[in-house]
Coordinates of C-alpha atoms in Angstrom, one line a residue:
X1 CA -10.3 -47.1 -22.0
X2 CA -11.8 -44.2 -24.0
X3 CA -14.1 -43.1 -21.2
X4 CA -14.5 -39.6 -22.5
X5 CA -16.5 -40.9 -25.5
X6 CA -19.1 -42.2 -23.1
X7 CA -19.9 -39.0 -21.3
X8 CA -23.2 -37.2 -22.2
X9 CA -21.4 -34.0 -23.2
X10 CA -20.1 -35.8 -26.3
X11 CA -23.4 -36.8 -27.8
X12 CA -23.2 -35.4 -31.3
X13 CA -26.0 -33.5 -33.1
X14 CA -26.2 -36.3 -35.7
X15 CA -27.5 -38.7 -33.2
X16 CA -31.3 -39.1 -33.2
X17 CA -33.2 -39.3 -30.0
X18 CA -36.8 -39.2 -28.9
X19 CA -36.2 -35.8 -27.3
X20 CA -33.6 -33.1 -27.9
X21 CA -33.0 -32.8 -24.2
X22 CA -32.9 -36.4 -23.1
X23 CA -31.2 -39.7 -23.8
X24 CA -32.9 -42.9 -25.1
X25 CA -33.4 -45.7 -22.7
X26 CA -30.9 -47.9 -24.6
X27 CA -28.2 -45.3 -24.3
X28 CA -28.8 -45.1 -20.5
X29 CA -28.6 -48.9 -20.3
X30 CA -25.3 -49.0 -22.2
X31 CA -23.8 -46.4 -20.0
X32 CA -24.8 -48.2 -16.8
X33 CA -23.4 -51.4 -18.3
X34 CA -20.0 -49.8 -18.9
X35 CA -20.0 -48.3 -15.3
X36 CA -20.7 -51.8 -13.9
X37 CA -17.9 -53.3 -15.9
X38 CA -15.5 -50.7 -14.7
X39 CA -16.5 -51.4 -11.1
X40 CA -16.0 -55.1 -11.6
X41 CA -12.5 -54.4 -13.0
X42 CA -11.6 -52.4 -10.0
X43 CA -12.7 -55.2 -7.6
X44 CA -10.7 -57.7 -9.6
X45 CA -7.6 -55.5 -9.2
X46 CA -8.1 -55.4 -5.5
X47 CA -8.0 -59.2 -5.1
X48 CA -5.5 -60.2 -7.8
X49 CA -2.9 -57.4 -8.1
X50 CA 0.0 -57.4 -5.6
X51 CA -0.5 -54.9 -2.7
X52 CA -3.4 -53.6 -4.7
X53 CA -5.5 -52.2 -1.8
X54 CA -2.6 -49.9 -0.8
X55 CA -2.0 -49.0 -4.4
X56 CA -5.7 -48.0 -5.1
X57 CA -6.2 -46.3 -1.8
X58 CA -2.9 -44.4 -2.2
X59 CA -3.7 -43.3 -5.8
X60 CA -7.4 -42.5 -5.4
X61 CA -7.9 -41.6 -1.7
X62 CA -4.4 -40.7 -0.3
X63 CA -5.2 -42.6 2.9
X64 CA -2.9 -41.4 5.7
X65 CA -3.3 -44.8 7.5
X66 CA -2.1 -46.7 4.4
X67 CA 0.8 -44.3 4.0
X68 CA 1.8 -44.8 7.6
X69 CA 1.7 -48.6 7.4
X70 CA 3.6 -48.6 4.1
X71 CA 6.4 -46.4 5.7
X72 CA 6.7 -48.7 8.7
X73 CA 6.3 -52.1 6.9
X74 CA 7.1 -54.4 9.8
X75 CA 5.8 -57.9 10.3
X76 CA 4.4 -57.2 13.7
X77 CA 2.0 -54.7 12.1
X78 CA 0.5 -57.2 9.7
X79 CA -2.6 -57.9 11.7
X80 CA -3.3 -54.1 12.0
X81 CA -2.7 -53.8 8.3
X82 CA -5.3 -56.5 7.5
X83 CA -7.9 -54.7 9.6
X84 CA -7.0 -51.4 8.0
X85 CA -7.3 -53.0 4.5
X86 CA -10.8 -54.3 5.2
X87 CA -11.9 -50.8 6.3
X88 CA -10.4 -49.3 3.1
X89 CA -12.2 -51.9 1.0
X90 CA -15.5 -51.1 2.7
X91 CA -14.8 -47.4 2.0
X92 CA -14.1 -48.1 -1.7
X93 CA -17.4 -50.1 -2.0
X94 CA -19.3 -47.2 -0.4
X95 CA -17.6 -44.6 -2.6
X96 CA -18.3 -46.6 -5.7
X97 CA -22.0 -47.0 -4.8
X98 CA -22.2 -43.3 -4.2
X99 CA -20.5 -42.6 -7.6
X100 CA -23.0 -44.9 -9.3
X101 CA -26.0 -43.1 -7.7
X102 CA -24.5 -39.7 -8.8
X103 CA -24.0 -41.0 -12.3
X104 CA -27.7 -42.2 -12.4
X105 CA -28.8 -38.8 -11.2
X106 CA -26.7 -37.0 -13.8
X107 CA -28.1 -39.1 -16.6
X108 CA -31.6 -37.9 -15.6
X109 CA -30.6 -34.2 -16.1
X110 CA -30.9 -32.2 -19.3
X111 CA -27.6 -31.1 -20.9
X112 CA -28.2 -27.5 -20.0
X113 CA -28.7 -28.4 -16.4
X114 CA -25.4 -30.3 -16.4
X115 CA -23.6 -27.3 -17.9
X116 CA -25.1 -25.1 -15.2
X117 CA -23.9 -27.4 -12.5
X118 CA -20.4 -27.3 -13.9
X119 CA -20.5 -23.5 -14.0
X120 CA -21.7 -23.4 -10.4
X121 CA -18.7 -25.5 -9.3
X122 CA -16.3 -23.2 -11.2
X123 CA -17.8 -20.2 -9.5
X124 CA -17.5 -21.9 -6.1
X125 CA -13.8 -22.7 -6.6
X126 CA -13.1 -19.1 -7.8
X127 CA -14.7 -17.7 -4.6
X128 CA -12.7 -20.1 -2.4
X129 CA -9.5 -19.0 -4.2
X130 CA -10.3 -15.4 -3.5
X131 CA -11.1 -16.0 0.1
X132 CA -7.7 -17.8 0.5
X133 CA -5.9 -14.9 -1.2
X134 CA -5.2 -16.7 -4.4
X135 CA -2.1 -15.3 -6.3
X136 CA -3.3 -16.0 -9.8
X137 CA -3.5 -12.6 -11.5
X138 CA -6.2 -13.9 -13.9
X139 CA -8.4 -14.4 -10.9
X140 CA -8.5 -10.8 -9.8
X141 CA -11.9 -9.3 -9.6
X142 CA -13.2 -7.2 -12.4
X143 CA -12.9 -3.5 -11.4
X144 CA -14.7 -0.8 -13.3
X145 CA -12.0 1.8 -13.6
X146 CA -13.1 5.5 -13.3
X147 CA -10.4 8.1 -13.4
X148 CA -10.7 10.4 -10.4
X149 CA -11.3 14.1 -10.9
X150 CA -8.4 16.3 -10.4
X151 CA -5.7 14.3 -12.1
X152 CA -4.6 17.4 -14.0
X153 CA -5.5 21.1 -13.8
X154 CA -6.4 23.9 -16.1
X155 CA -3.8 26.3 -17.3
X156 CA -3.3 29.2 -14.8
X157 CA -5.1 32.4 -15.9
X158 CA -2.3 34.8 -15.1
X159 CA 1.0 34.7 -17.0
X160 CA 3.2 34.7 -13.8
X161 CA 1.6 31.7 -12.3
X162 CA 1.7 29.9 -15.7
X163 CA 5.4 30.7 -16.0
X164 CA 6.1 29.4 -12.4
X165 CA 4.2 26.2 -13.1
X166 CA 6.3 25.6 -16.2
X167 CA 9.4 26.2 -14.2
X168 CA 8.5 23.5 -11.7
X169 CA 7.7 21.1 -14.6
X170 CA 11.2 21.9 -16.0
X171 CA 12.7 21.0 -12.5
X172 CA 10.9 17.7 -12.6
X173 CA 12.1 17.0 -16.1
X174 CA 15.7 17.9 -15.1
X175 CA 15.5 15.6 -12.1
X176 CA 13.9 12.8 -14.0
X177 CA 16.2 13.1 -17.1
X178 CA 19.3 13.1 -14.7
X179 CA 18.0 9.9 -13.1
X180 CA 17.4 8.3 -16.5
X181 CA 20.9 9.3 -17.7
X182 CA 22.9 8.3 -14.7
X183 CA 20.9 5.9 -12.5
X184 CA 18.2 4.2 -14.6
X185 CA 16.9 1.2 -12.7
X186 CA 18.7 2.0 -9.5
X187 CA 16.6 3.1 -6.5
X188 CA 17.9 6.7 -6.4
X189 CA 20.5 9.0 -8.0
X190 CA 23.7 10.4 -6.7
X191 CA 23.6 13.7 -8.6
X192 CA 27.1 14.9 -7.7
X193 CA 29.0 11.7 -8.5
X194 CA 26.4 11.0 -11.3
X195 CA 25.8 7.4 -10.5
X196 CA 23.1 5.1 -9.0
X197 CA 22.4 4.9 -5.3
X198 CA 20.6 2.1 -3.5
X199 CA 19.5 2.4 0.1
X200 CA 19.3 -0.7 2.2
X201 CA 15.7 0.2 3.1
X202 CA 14.6 -1.5 -0.1
X203 CA 16.8 -4.6 0.1
X204 CA 17.5 -5.7 -3.5
X205 CA 14.3 -4.3 -4.9
X206 CA 15.1 -1.8 -7.6
X207 CA 13.5 1.2 -9.2
X208 CA 12.2 3.2 -6.2
X209 CA 12.5 6.5 -8.1
X210 CA 10.7 5.1 -11.1
X211 CA 7.7 3.8 -9.1
X212 CA 7.7 6.8 -6.7
X213 CA 7.6 9.3 -9.5
X214 CA 4.9 7.7 -11.6
X215 CA 2.1 9.9 -10.3
X216 CA 4.0 13.1 -10.7
X217 CA 4.9 12.2 -14.3
X218 CA 1.2 11.7 -15.0
X219 CA 0.0 14.8 -13.2
X220 CA 2.6 16.9 -15.0
X221 CA 1.4 15.3 -18.3
X222 CA 4.8 13.9 -19.1
X223 CA 3.1 11.0 -20.8
X224 CA 6.1 9.8 -22.8
X225 CA 8.2 9.4 -19.7
X226 CA 5.2 7.8 -17.9
X227 CA 4.9 5.2 -20.6
X228 CA 8.7 4.5 -20.4
X229 CA 8.4 4.1 -16.6
X230 CA 5.4 1.8 -17.1
X231 CA 7.3 -0.4 -19.5
X232 CA 10.1 -0.7 -17.0
X233 CA 7.7 -1.7 -14.2
X234 CA 6.1 -4.3 -16.4
X235 CA 9.4 -5.9 -17.5
X236 CA 11.9 -5.2 -14.6
X237 CA 10.1 -4.6 -11.3
X238 CA 10.7 -7.9 -9.4
X239 CA 9.8 -8.7 -5.8
X240 CA 11.2 -12.3 -5.8
X241 CA 14.3 -11.3 -3.9
X242 CA 16.1 -12.8 -1.0
X243 CA 16.5 -9.6 0.9
X244 CA 15.3 -7.7 4.0
X245 CA 13.3 -4.6 3.4
X246 CA 11.7 -1.8 5.5
X247 CA 7.9 -2.7 5.4
X248 CA 7.0 1.0 5.9
X249 CA 9.3 2.4 3.2
X250 CA 8.4 -0.3 0.6
X251 CA 4.7 0.2 1.4
X252 CA 4.6 4.0 1.0
X253 CA 7.0 4.2 -2.0
X254 CA 6.3 1.0 -4.0
X255 CA 2.8 -0.1 -3.0
X256 CA 1.6 3.5 -2.7
X257 CA 3.3 4.5 -6.0
X258 CA 1.8 1.6 -7.9
X259 CA -1.7 2.1 -6.5
X260 CA -1.6 5.8 -7.3
X261 CA -0.4 5.1 -10.9
X262 CA -3.2 2.6 -11.3
X263 CA -5.9 5.1 -10.1
X264 CA -4.5 7.8 -12.3
X265 CA -4.0 5.7 -15.5
X266 CA -6.2 2.6 -15.1
X267 CA -3.3 0.4 -16.3
X268 CA -3.7 -3.2 -15.0
X269 CA 0.0 -3.8 -14.6
X270 CA 0.1 -1.4 -11.6
X271 CA -2.8 -3.2 -9.9
X272 CA -1.2 -6.6 -10.4
X273 CA 2.3 -5.5 -9.2
X274 CA 0.8 -3.7 -6.1
X275 CA -1.1 -6.9 -5.1
X276 CA 2.0 -9.1 -5.7
X277 CA 4.0 -6.9 -3.4
X278 CA 1.3 -6.7 -0.8
X279 CA 1.2 -10.5 -0.6
X280 CA 4.9 -10.5 -0.1
X281 CA 4.5 -8.1 2.9
X282 CA 1.7 -10.1 4.7
X283 CA 4.2 -12.3 6.7
X284 CA 5.3 -9.2 8.5
X285 CA 2.0 -9.4 10.5
X286 CA 2.9 -12.9 11.9
X287 CA 3.5 -11.7 15.5
X288 CA 1.6 -12.6 18.7
X289 CA -0.4 -9.4 18.5
X290 CA -0.6 -8.9 14.8
X291 CA 1.5 -5.7 15.0
X292 CA 3.8 -6.0 12.1
X293 CA 7.6 -6.2 12.1
X294 CA 9.5 -3.2 10.8
X295 CA 11.9 -5.4 8.7
X296 CA 11.0 -8.4 6.6
X297 CA 12.9 -10.8 4.4
X298 CA 10.7 -11.1 1.3
X299 CA 11.8 -14.7 0.6
X300 CA 11.8 -16.4 4.0
X301 CA 9.0 -14.3 5.5
X302 CA 11.1 -13.8 8.6
X303 CA 10.6 -10.4 10.3
X304 CA 12.3 -8.4 13.1
X305 CA 12.4 -4.9 14.4
X306 CA 15.0 -2.2 14.4
X307 CA 17.6 -3.1 17.1
X308 CA 17.6 0.5 18.4
X309 CA 13.8 0.7 18.8
X310 CA 13.0 0.5 22.6
X311 CA 13.4 -3.2 23.4
X312 CA 12.5 -4.6 20.0
X313 CA 9.4 -2.4 19.6
X314 CA 7.5 -1.7 16.4
X315 CA 7.2 2.0 15.5
X316 CA 3.9 3.9 15.5
X317 CA 4.5 5.8 12.2
X318 CA 5.5 2.5 10.5
X319 CA 2.8 0.1 11.5
X320 CA 0.3 3.0 11.5
X321 CA 1.1 3.9 8.0
X322 CA -0.2 0.9 6.2
X323 CA -4.0 1.4 6.5
X324 CA -4.7 3.3 3.2
X325 CA -2.7 1.1 0.9
X326 CA -3.8 -2.2 2.5
X327 CA -7.5 -1.3 2.4
X328 CA -7.1 -0.6 -1.3
X329 CA -5.3 -3.9 -1.8
X330 CA -8.3 -5.7 -0.4
X331 CA -10.6 -3.8 -2.7
X332 CA -8.5 -4.4 -5.8
X333 CA -7.6 -8.0 -5.1
X334 CA -10.8 -9.4 -3.5
X335 CA -8.6 -10.7 -0.7
X336 CA -10.0 -9.5 2.7
X337 CA -6.7 -10.4 4.5
X338 CA -5.1 -7.0 3.8
X339 CA -7.9 -5.0 5.4
X340 CA -8.2 -7.5 8.3
X341 CA -4.5 -7.0 9.1
X342 CA -4.6 -3.3 9.4
X343 CA -8.0 -3.2 11.2
X344 CA -6.5 -5.5 13.8
X345 CA -3.9 -2.8 14.5
X346 CA -6.7 -0.6 15.6
X347 CA -8.1 -3.3 17.9
X348 CA -4.8 -3.6 19.6
X349 CA -4.5 0.2 20.0
X350 CA -8.0 0.5 21.3
X351 CA -7.3 -1.9 24.1
X352 CA -4.3 0.1 25.4
X353 CA -4.4 2.9 27.8
X354 CA -3.0 6.1 26.3
X355 CA -1.0 8.4 28.6
X356 CA -2.8 11.7 28.5
X357 CA -4.6 10.5 25.4
X358 CA -1.3 10.3 23.5
X359 CA 0.1 7.4 21.5
X360 CA 3.7 6.5 22.4
X361 CA 6.0 5.9 19.4
X362 CA 7.0 2.4 20.5
X363 CA 4.8 -0.8 20.9
X364 CA 6.1 -4.3 21.6
X365 CA 4.6 -6.7 19.0
X366 CA 5.0 -9.7 21.3
X367 CA 3.6 -8.3 24.6
X368 CA 1.2 -5.7 23.1
X369 CA 2.4 -3.1 25.5
X370 CA 3.9 0.3 25.0
X371 CA 7.7 0.6 25.0
X372 CA 9.4 3.8 26.0
X373 CA 7.0 6.7 26.5
X374 CA 8.1 9.0 23.8
X375 CA 5.5 10.9 21.8
X376 CA 6.1 12.8 18.6
X377 CA 4.0 14.2 15.8
X378 CA 7.2 14.2 13.8
X379 CA 9.6 11.4 13.2
X380 CA 8.5 8.0 14.5
X381 CA 4.9 9.1 14.9
X382 CA 3.8 11.5 12.1
X383 CA 1.9 9.6 9.4
X384 CA -0.1 7.5 11.9
X385 CA -2.2 10.6 12.6
X386 CA -2.4 11.5 8.9
X387 CA -3.7 8.0 8.1
X388 CA -6.4 8.1 10.7
X389 CA -7.9 11.2 9.2
X390 CA -7.5 10.0 5.6
X391 CA -9.0 6.7 6.4
X392 CA -12.1 8.5 7.4
X393 CA -12.1 10.6 4.3
X394 CA -11.2 7.7 2.0
X395 CA -14.3 5.8 3.3
X396 CA -16.5 8.7 2.1
X397 CA -16.7 9.7 5.8
X398 CA -18.3 6.4 6.9
X399 CA -15.3 5.2 9.0
X400 CA -16.5 6.7 12.2
X401 CA -13.9 4.9 14.3
X402 CA -11.1 6.4 12.3
X403 CA -12.7 9.8 12.6
X404 CA -13.0 9.5 16.4
X405 CA -9.5 8.3 16.8
X406 CA -8.1 11.2 14.8
X407 CA -10.0 14.0 16.5
X408 CA -9.4 12.5 20.0
X409 CA -5.7 12.3 19.2
X410 CA -5.6 15.8 17.8
X411 CA -7.3 17.1 21.0
X412 CA -4.6 15.3 23.1
X413 CA -1.9 16.8 20.9
X414 CA -3.3 20.3 21.4
X415 CA -3.5 19.9 25.1
X416 CA -0.2 18.2 25.8
X417 CA 2.2 19.1 23.0
X418 CA 1.1 22.3 21.3
X419 CA 2.8 25.4 22.7
X420 CA 3.5 29.0 21.7
X421 CA 6.9 30.6 22.0
X422 CA 7.6 33.9 23.6
X423 CA 7.9 35.3 20.1
X424 CA 4.4 34.1 19.2
X425 CA 5.3 31.0 17.1
X426 CA 3.0 28.0 17.6
X427 CA 4.9 24.7 17.6
X428 CA 4.3 21.0 18.4
X429 CA 6.8 19.8 21.0
X430 CA 7.8 16.2 21.8
X431 CA 6.9 14.4 25.0
X432 CA 9.3 12.1 26.8
X433 CA 8.2 10.4 30.0
X434 CA 6.1 13.3 31.0
X435 CA 8.6 16.0 30.1
X436 CA 8.3 18.3 27.1
X437 CA 11.3 18.7 24.8
X438 CA 10.7 22.0 23.0
X439 CA 11.8 21.0 19.6
X440 CA 9.9 20.5 16.3
X441 CA 11.1 18.5 13.3
X442 CA 10.7 19.2 9.6
X443 CA 8.6 16.1 9.4
X444 CA 6.2 17.6 12.0
X445 CA 5.5 20.5 9.6
X446 CA 3.1 18.2 7.6
X447 CA 0.7 18.7 10.5
X448 CA -0.3 22.2 9.3
X449 CA -1.8 20.7 6.2
X450 CA -3.3 17.8 8.1
X451 CA -5.1 20.0 10.5
X452 CA -6.4 22.2 7.7
X453 CA -7.6 19.1 5.9
X454 CA -9.6 17.8 8.9
X455 CA -10.9 21.2 10.0
X456 CA -14.1 20.9 8.1
X457 CA -15.2 17.8 9.9
X458 CA -14.0 18.9 13.3
X459 CA -16.5 18.4 16.2
X460 CA -18.3 21.1 18.2
X461 CA -17.8 23.8 15.5
X462 CA -14.0 23.8 15.9
X463 CA -13.4 24.4 12.2
X464 CA -12.3 28.0 12.5
X465 CA -10.1 27.2 15.5
X466 CA -8.3 24.4 13.7
X467 CA -7.8 26.5 10.6
X468 CA -6.1 29.1 12.8
X469 CA -3.9 26.4 14.3
X470 CA -3.0 25.2 10.8
X471 CA -2.1 28.7 9.7
X472 CA 0.1 29.2 12.8
X473 CA 2.0 26.0 12.2
X474 CA 2.5 27.0 8.6
X475 CA 4.0 30.3 9.7
X476 CA 6.3 28.6 12.2
X477 CA 7.6 26.2 9.6
X478 CA 8.1 29.1 7.1
X479 CA 10.2 30.9 9.8
X480 CA 12.4 27.8 10.1
X481 CA 13.2 28.3 6.4
X482 CA 13.5 32.1 6.5
X483 CA 15.9 32.0 9.5
X484 CA 18.6 29.9 7.7
X485 CA 21.3 31.2 5.4
X486 CA 20.3 29.0 2.5
X487 CA 16.5 29.7 3.0
X488 CA 16.0 25.9 3.3
X489 CA 14.5 24.3 6.4
X490 CA 16.6 22.3 8.9
X491 CA 15.7 18.7 9.9
X492 CA 14.8 19.9 13.4
X493 CA 14.6 23.3 15.2
X494 CA 14.2 24.4 18.8
X495 CA 12.4 26.8 21.1
X496 CA 14.6 27.0 24.2
X497 CA 17.5 29.0 25.5
X498 CA 16.4 32.1 23.7
X499 CA 16.3 30.4 20.4
X500 CA 13.2 30.1 18.2
X501 CA 12.7 28.0 15.1
X502 CA 16.5 27.5 14.7
X503 CA 18.5 24.3 14.8
X504 CA 21.2 24.3 17.5
X505 CA 22.7 20.9 17.0
X506 CA 24.8 19.9 14.1
X507 CA 22.8 16.7 13.4
X508 CA 19.7 18.8 12.9
X509 CA 21.0 21.3 10.4
X510 CA 20.7 19.2 7.2
X511 CA 18.1 19.4 4.5
X512 CA 17.3 16.3 2.3
X513 CA 14.8 17.8 -0.1
X514 CA 11.9 17.0 2.2
X515 CA 8.3 17.9 1.2
X516 CA 6.5 18.5 4.5
X517 CA 6.7 22.3 4.7
X518 CA 5.7 22.6 1.0
X519 CA 2.9 20.1 1.6
X520 CA 1.4 22.4 4.2
X521 CA 1.7 25.4 1.9
X522 CA -0.2 23.5 -0.8
X523 CA -3.1 22.6 1.6
X524 CA -3.3 26.1 3.0
X525 CA -3.4 27.7 -0.5
X526 CA -6.1 25.3 -1.7
X527 CA -8.3 25.9 1.3
X528 CA -7.7 29.6 1.9
X529 CA -6.5 31.0 -1.5
X530 CA -4.3 33.3 0.5
X531 CA -1.5 34.2 -2.0
X532 CA 1.2 34.2 0.6
X533 CA 1.3 30.4 0.6
X534 CA 2.1 30.5 -3.1
X535 CA 4.8 33.0 -2.5
X536 CA 6.3 30.9 0.3
X537 CA 6.4 28.0 -2.0
X538 CA 8.1 30.0 -4.7
X539 CA 10.7 31.1 -2.2
X540 CA 11.5 27.4 -1.6
X541 CA 11.7 26.9 -5.4
X542 CA 14.3 29.6 -5.7
X543 CA 16.4 28.2 -2.9
X544 CA 16.2 24.7 -4.3
X545 CA 17.4 26.0 -7.7
X546 CA 20.2 28.1 -6.2
X547 CA 21.6 25.6 -3.6
X548 CA 20.4 22.1 -4.5
X549 CA 20.6 22.0 -8.2
X550 CA 23.9 20.5 -9.4
X551 CA 25.1 19.2 -12.8
X552 CA 23.6 15.7 -12.3
X553 CA 20.3 16.5 -10.6
X554 CA 19.2 17.8 -7.2
X555 CA 21.1 17.1 -3.9
X556 CA 20.4 17.7 -0.3
X557 CA 22.7 19.8 1.8
X558 CA 24.4 19.1 5.1
X559 CA 24.1 22.5 6.8
X560 CA 21.5 25.1 5.9
X561 CA 23.2 27.7 8.0
X562 CA 26.5 27.5 6.1
X563 CA 27.5 30.3 3.7
X564 CA 27.7 27.8 0.8
X565 CA 26.1 24.4 0.4
X566 CA 27.9 21.1 1.2
X567 CA 25.9 18.6 -0.9
X568 CA 25.0 15.1 0.5
X569 CA 24.9 13.7 -3.0
X570 CA 21.5 12.0 -2.9
X571 CA 18.4 12.9 -5.0
X572 CA 15.7 11.3 -2.8
X573 CA 12.9 9.6 -4.6
X574 CA 10.3 11.6 -2.6
X575 CA 11.7 14.8 -4.1
X576 CA 10.1 13.8 -7.4
X577 CA 7.1 12.0 -5.9
X578 CA 6.1 14.7 -3.3
X579 CA 8.1 17.9 -3.2
X580 CA 7.7 18.8 -6.8
X581 CA 4.3 17.3 -6.9
X582 CA 3.0 19.5 -4.1
X583 CA 4.6 22.6 -5.8
X584 CA 2.7 21.8 -9.0
X585 CA -0.6 21.5 -7.2
X586 CA -0.1 24.7 -5.4
X587 CA 0.0 26.4 -8.8
X588 CA -3.1 24.7 -10.2
X589 CA -6.0 27.2 -10.8
X590 CA -8.6 24.6 -10.3
X591 CA -9.4 21.0 -11.3
X592 CA -11.0 19.8 -14.5
X593 CA -14.4 19.2 -12.9
X594 CA -17.5 21.3 -12.5
X595 CA -18.5 19.5 -9.3
X596 CA -18.0 21.2 -6.0
X597 CA -16.4 18.5 -4.0
X598 CA -13.4 17.5 -2.0
X599 CA -11.2 15.3 -4.2
X600 CA -9.4 12.8 -2.0
X601 CA -6.5 10.9 -3.5
X602 CA -5.9 7.2 -3.0
X603 CA -2.7 7.5 -1.1
X604 CA -1.2 10.0 1.3
X605 CA 2.3 10.3 -0.1
X606 CA 1.2 10.1 -3.7
X607 CA -1.2 12.4 -5.5
X608 CA -2.0 13.7 -2.0
X609 CA -3.5 17.1 -2.8
X610 CA -7.0 17.4 -1.5
X611 CA -8.6 20.4 -3.1
X612 CA -11.8 22.1 -2.2
X613 CA -13.0 23.5 -5.5
X614 CA -14.3 27.0 -4.9

């Protein structure tokens, strides 16, 4: 039956009517007559077609009762089936009466009112899709893109600084070109053997270096390479893999890289890819407490924790380093689930007692209780504290809870972990079950920059005190570099047995192109404009060029105290994303903005320089 020709939307302009906005009485009568005939036909089918009641109810109403009776189909159930059929018939009559009333009401409306009703229904469905986290990219909310200030800087005024900045750009170009030549599409590069390298941290997701380096390519104005990387992301970056990944590493390198590239360039492909990956990571939060698993199979959604992590615990630095990216994912997708997941982490932590105000590195996601009482501002703990501070800054300083958590934690760190050596070096020790281990990791050296960044908002006029702490930590970390043969910092260094800022164990003597010390130099230069921080950064550049540059890129070294480097043959993706990025920002004169403001980047490990414009 050509029902569509009977609907009011199809009334053509050539038809004449008494009013341009209403139907003639005869037209209404004909429509009602057709509806009545249709209802009569339906009732005829109920009584004369075989098993018609089940057919109709199954087709139109998907009645669970009918489906159940059809599956069982025994003679002993026939009486029950008859009673059920009568109920279904009654429901059909009632639904048809309701439909007839609605049809009458619709015929009384003007065409423009009918169109508005349809649009309202569409809007309602769209909002419901967003609230359920709909995955249709076309349903993403419209975002008015505004490029953040500080994406690139003015040329340095003095020739020496300009020459140095060009050198760092050349280092980036060499590292990137080597990756393109020998490992394009792989996660990382093996610069000695000149081939691709893929860590199991990323499962079978590919292209970590490409995604991680996007922001640096843009900041250094390497736009041709940026467009090449963008094209690869659009065509080749695939998250539909049956593989287990590190939630933390995939978040900071892939989600963070994509979000930073979006905020710098405004290209929609980065927003869409970031949201797609974020949705893939959400099953990691399916634990009794909502504290996410460390490892997740992206296809099955099954998670687990590292087997070595204190009785199956989740790790503070891993579940605590999701907040910034996931808050942005909610904003860019319209799906509140991302923000809800990370805010729940805070709720769990707020309920727990903190030993001496400190946060242990291990938390059991099933019981919601601390694991082994090991506290570190370096590995296993570091970026949790960084994200507390940056959550407050990212919120335009409205996230008072994040602010309080950060400054309370920093006070506990100062009281319980921060110490000064006999030689006058300030360091942040580690705490194990109430006992201090007088060691500091290279990862801990980010804390100098973090403390400087938060000093301006410190309570009780502690700004000057915290800037002094930041400067002292920067000096200690510089000493860890200066006291090695290769002038590159070890993975960890100690302050005991007459040793200060020196690694004493073989498994702490390696250097893998890490950015944390240079990150602190950058912050300290931007906030103080003391030229020594630029000089310290340049010392690191010279050491990188002399000992880490090989024919096929840049490699880490296994022993910074050896007379000649023994290369580990890995060019880490974060070398391009962070180490070289921070060096570039430390040589910017100032940002392309006339406003005096703090410029806060979207991510912590990407485009992370926060600059106070003087």
